[in-house]
PDB file of C-alpha atoms in Angstrom:
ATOM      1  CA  UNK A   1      24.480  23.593 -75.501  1.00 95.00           C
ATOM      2  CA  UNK A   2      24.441  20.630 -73.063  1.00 94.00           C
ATOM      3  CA  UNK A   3      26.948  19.598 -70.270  1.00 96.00           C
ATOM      4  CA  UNK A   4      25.969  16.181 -69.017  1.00 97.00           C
ATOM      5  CA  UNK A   5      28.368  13.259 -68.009  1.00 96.00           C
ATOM      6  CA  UNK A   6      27.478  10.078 -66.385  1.00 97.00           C
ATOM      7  CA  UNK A   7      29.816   7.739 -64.624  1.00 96.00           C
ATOM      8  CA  UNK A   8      29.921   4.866 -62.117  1.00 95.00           C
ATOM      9  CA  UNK A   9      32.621   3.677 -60.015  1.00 95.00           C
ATOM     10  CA  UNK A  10      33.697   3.363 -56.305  1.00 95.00           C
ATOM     11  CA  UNK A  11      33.988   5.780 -53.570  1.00 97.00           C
ATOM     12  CA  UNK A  12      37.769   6.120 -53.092  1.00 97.00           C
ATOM     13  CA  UNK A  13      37.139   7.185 -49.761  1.00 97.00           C
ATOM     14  CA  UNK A  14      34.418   8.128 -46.808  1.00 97.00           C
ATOM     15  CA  UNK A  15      33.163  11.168 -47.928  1.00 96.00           C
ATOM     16  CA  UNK A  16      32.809  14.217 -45.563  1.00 94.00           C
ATOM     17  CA  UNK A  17      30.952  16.955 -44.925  1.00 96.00           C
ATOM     18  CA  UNK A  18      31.334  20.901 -44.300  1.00 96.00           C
ATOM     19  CA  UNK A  19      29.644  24.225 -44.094  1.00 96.00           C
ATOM     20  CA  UNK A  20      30.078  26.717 -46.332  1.00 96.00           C
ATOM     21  CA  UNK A  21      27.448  29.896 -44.906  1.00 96.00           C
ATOM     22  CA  UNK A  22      24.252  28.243 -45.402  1.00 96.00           C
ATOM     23  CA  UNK A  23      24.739  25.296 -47.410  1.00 97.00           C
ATOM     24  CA  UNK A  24      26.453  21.990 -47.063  1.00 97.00           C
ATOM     25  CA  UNK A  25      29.434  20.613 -49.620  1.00 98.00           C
ATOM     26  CA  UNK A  26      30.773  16.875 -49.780  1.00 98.00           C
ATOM     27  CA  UNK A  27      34.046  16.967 -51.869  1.00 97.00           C
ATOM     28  CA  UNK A  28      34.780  13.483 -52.814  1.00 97.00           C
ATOM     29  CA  UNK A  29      36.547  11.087 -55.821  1.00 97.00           C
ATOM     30  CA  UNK A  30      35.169   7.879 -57.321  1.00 96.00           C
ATOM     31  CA  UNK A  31      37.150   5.393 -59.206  1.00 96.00           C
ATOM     32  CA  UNK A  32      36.353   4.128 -62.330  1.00 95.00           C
ATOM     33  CA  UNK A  33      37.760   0.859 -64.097  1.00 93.00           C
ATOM     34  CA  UNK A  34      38.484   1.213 -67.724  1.00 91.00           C
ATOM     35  CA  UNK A  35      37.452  -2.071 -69.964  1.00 87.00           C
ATOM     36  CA  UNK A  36      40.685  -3.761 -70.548  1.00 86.00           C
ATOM     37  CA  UNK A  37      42.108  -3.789 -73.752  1.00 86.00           C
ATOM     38  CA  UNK A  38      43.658  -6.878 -75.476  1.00 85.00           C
ATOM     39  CA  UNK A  39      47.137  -7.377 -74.823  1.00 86.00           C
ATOM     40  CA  UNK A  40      46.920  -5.558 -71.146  1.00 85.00           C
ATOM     41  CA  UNK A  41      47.647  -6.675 -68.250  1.00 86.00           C
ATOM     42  CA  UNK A  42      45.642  -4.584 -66.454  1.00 88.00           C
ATOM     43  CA  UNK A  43      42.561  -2.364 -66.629  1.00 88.00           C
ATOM     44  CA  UNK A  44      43.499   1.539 -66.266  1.00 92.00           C
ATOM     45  CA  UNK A  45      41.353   2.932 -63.850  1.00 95.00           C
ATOM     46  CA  UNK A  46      40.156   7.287 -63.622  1.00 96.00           C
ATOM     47  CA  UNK A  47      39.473   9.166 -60.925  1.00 97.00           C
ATOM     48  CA  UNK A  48      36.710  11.368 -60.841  1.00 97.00           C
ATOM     49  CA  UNK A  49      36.772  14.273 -58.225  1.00 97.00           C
ATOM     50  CA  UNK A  50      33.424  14.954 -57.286  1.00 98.00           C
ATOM     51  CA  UNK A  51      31.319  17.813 -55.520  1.00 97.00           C
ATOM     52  CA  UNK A  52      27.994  17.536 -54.341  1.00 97.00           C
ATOM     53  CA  UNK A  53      26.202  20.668 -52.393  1.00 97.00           C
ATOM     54  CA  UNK A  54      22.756  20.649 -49.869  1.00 97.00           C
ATOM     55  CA  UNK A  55      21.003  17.703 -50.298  1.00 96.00           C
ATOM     56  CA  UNK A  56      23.252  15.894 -52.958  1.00 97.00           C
ATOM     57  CA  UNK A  57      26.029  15.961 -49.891  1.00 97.00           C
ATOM     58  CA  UNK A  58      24.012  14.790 -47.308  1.00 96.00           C
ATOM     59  CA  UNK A  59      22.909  11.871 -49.297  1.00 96.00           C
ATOM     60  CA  UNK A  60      26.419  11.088 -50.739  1.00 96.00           C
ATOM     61  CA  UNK A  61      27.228  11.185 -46.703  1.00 97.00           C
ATOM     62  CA  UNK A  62      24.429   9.261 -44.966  1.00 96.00           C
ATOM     63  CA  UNK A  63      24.805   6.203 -47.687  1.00 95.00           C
ATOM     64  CA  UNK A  64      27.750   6.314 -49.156  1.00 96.00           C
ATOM     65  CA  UNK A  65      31.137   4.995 -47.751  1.00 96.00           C
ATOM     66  CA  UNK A  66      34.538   3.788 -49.299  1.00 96.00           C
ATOM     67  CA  UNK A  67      34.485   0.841 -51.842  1.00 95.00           C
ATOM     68  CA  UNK A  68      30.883   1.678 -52.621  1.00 96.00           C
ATOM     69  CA  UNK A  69      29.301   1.720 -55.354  1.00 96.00           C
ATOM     70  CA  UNK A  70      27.456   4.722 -56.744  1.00 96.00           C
ATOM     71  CA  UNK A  71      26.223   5.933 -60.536  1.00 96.00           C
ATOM     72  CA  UNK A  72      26.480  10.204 -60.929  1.00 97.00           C
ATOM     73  CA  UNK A  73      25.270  12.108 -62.827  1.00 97.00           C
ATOM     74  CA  UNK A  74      26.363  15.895 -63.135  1.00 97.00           C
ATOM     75  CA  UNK A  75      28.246  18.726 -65.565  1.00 97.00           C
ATOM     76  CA  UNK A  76      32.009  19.075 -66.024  1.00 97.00           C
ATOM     77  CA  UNK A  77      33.380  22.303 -65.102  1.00 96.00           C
ATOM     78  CA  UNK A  78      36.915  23.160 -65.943  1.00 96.00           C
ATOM     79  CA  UNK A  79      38.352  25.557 -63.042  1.00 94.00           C
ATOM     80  CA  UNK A  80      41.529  27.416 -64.319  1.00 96.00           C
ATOM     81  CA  UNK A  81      43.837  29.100 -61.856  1.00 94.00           C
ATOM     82  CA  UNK A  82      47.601  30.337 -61.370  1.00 94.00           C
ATOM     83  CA  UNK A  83      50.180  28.510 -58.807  1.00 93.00           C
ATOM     84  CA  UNK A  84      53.352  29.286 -58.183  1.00 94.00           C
ATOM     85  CA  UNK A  85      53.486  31.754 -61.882  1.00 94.00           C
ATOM     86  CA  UNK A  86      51.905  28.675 -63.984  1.00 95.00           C
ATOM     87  CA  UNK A  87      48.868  28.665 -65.479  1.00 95.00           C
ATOM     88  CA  UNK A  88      46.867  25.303 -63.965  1.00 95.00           C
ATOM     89  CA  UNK A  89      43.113  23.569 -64.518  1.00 95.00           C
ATOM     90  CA  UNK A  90      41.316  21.223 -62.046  1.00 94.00           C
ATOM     91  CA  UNK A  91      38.422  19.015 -63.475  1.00 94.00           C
ATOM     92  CA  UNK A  92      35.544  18.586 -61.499  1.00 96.00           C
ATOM     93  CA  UNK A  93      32.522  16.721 -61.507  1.00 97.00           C
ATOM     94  CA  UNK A  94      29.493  19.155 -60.595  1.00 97.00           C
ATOM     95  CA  UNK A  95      26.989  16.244 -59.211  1.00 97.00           C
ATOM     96  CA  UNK A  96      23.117  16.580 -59.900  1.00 97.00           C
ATOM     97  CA  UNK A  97      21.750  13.077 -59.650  1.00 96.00           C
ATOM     98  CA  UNK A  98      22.936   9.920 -57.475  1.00 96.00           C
ATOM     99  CA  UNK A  99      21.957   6.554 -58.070  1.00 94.00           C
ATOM    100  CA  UNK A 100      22.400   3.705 -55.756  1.00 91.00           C
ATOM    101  CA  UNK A 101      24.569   1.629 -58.374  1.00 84.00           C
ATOM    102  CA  UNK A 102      25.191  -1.592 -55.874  1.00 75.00           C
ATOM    103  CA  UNK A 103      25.024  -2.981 -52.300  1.00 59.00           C
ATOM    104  CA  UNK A 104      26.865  -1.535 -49.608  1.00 60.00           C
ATOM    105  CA  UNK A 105      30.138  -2.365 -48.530  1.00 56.00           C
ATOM    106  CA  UNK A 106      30.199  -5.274 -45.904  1.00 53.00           C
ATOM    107  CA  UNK A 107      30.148  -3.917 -42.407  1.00 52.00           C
ATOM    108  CA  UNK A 108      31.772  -5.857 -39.970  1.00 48.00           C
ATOM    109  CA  UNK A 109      28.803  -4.990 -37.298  1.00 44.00           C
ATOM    110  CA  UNK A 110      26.067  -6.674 -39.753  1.00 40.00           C
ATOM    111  CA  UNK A 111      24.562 -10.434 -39.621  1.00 38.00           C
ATOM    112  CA  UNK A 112      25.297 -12.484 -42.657  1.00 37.00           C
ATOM    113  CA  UNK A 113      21.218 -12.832 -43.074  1.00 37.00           C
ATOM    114  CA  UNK A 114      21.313  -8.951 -44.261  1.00 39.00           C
ATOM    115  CA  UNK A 115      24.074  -8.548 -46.752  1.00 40.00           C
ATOM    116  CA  UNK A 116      24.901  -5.178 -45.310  1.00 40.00           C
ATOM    117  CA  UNK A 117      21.747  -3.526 -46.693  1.00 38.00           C
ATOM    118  CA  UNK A 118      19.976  -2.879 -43.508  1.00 32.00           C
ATOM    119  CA  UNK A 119      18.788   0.427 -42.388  1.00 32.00           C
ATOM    120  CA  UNK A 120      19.464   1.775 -38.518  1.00 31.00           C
ATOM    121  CA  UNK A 121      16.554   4.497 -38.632  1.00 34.00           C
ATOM    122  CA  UNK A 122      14.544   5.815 -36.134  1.00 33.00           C
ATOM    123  CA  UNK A 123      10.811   6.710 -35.643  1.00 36.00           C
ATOM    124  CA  UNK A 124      11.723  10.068 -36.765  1.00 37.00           C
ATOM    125  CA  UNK A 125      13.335   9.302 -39.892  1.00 35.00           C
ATOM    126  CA  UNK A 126      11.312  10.224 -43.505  1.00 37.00           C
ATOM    127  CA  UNK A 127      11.529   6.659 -44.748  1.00 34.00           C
ATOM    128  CA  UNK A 128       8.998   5.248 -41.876  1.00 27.00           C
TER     129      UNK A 128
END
């Protein structure tokens, strides 16, 4: 059997971070246009709620922000519960692989010379 699903959009909003015991969860929701369809006025557009745990979150966090655009990949998982004496089901995006799907959203604190992309990092940092 195979649960795979693929989508790129924008980050509706900046994502977050939390504990949870010994591991770290980003809950977040990207946007995703629909192709518009003769006749319409406007493209439809899905949301996608998203959840990314350990390193997955802190990579959604450190380079991610809203308006931006990122490609996931991940599994669909259906969670099924009871409020208020109804049945109910929340889909959710179980996120495996991020790819960087576009450039970051303009900063106001950038130069025009670096189109946002540029990297505040320290000596410390992995990527040095």
């Amino acid at each position: 059997m195979l649960n795979k699903f693929m989508v790129a959009g924008r980050l509706t909003a900046d994502p977050e971070i939390k504990t949870v015991g010994d591991n770290r969860l980003c809950k977040f929701t990207i946007a995703c246009e629909r192709p518009k369809r003769k006749g319409e006025e406007k493209a439809q557009t899905d949301f996608f709620d998203c959840t990314a745990w350990n390193r997955n979150a802190d990579v959604v966090v450190d380079w991610f922000g809203k308006g931006d655009m990122v490609t996931l990949v991940g599994a669909v998982h259906i969670n099924r519960y009871e409020k208020d004496g109804q049945k109910r089901s929340a889909i959710e995006v179980k996120v495996e692989e991020i790819h960087f799907s576009g450039g970051k959203k303009k900063q106001e604190n950038t130069t025009p010379t670096d189109n946002g992309n540029s990297y505040a990092g320290t000596e410390d940092d992995p990527l040095f």
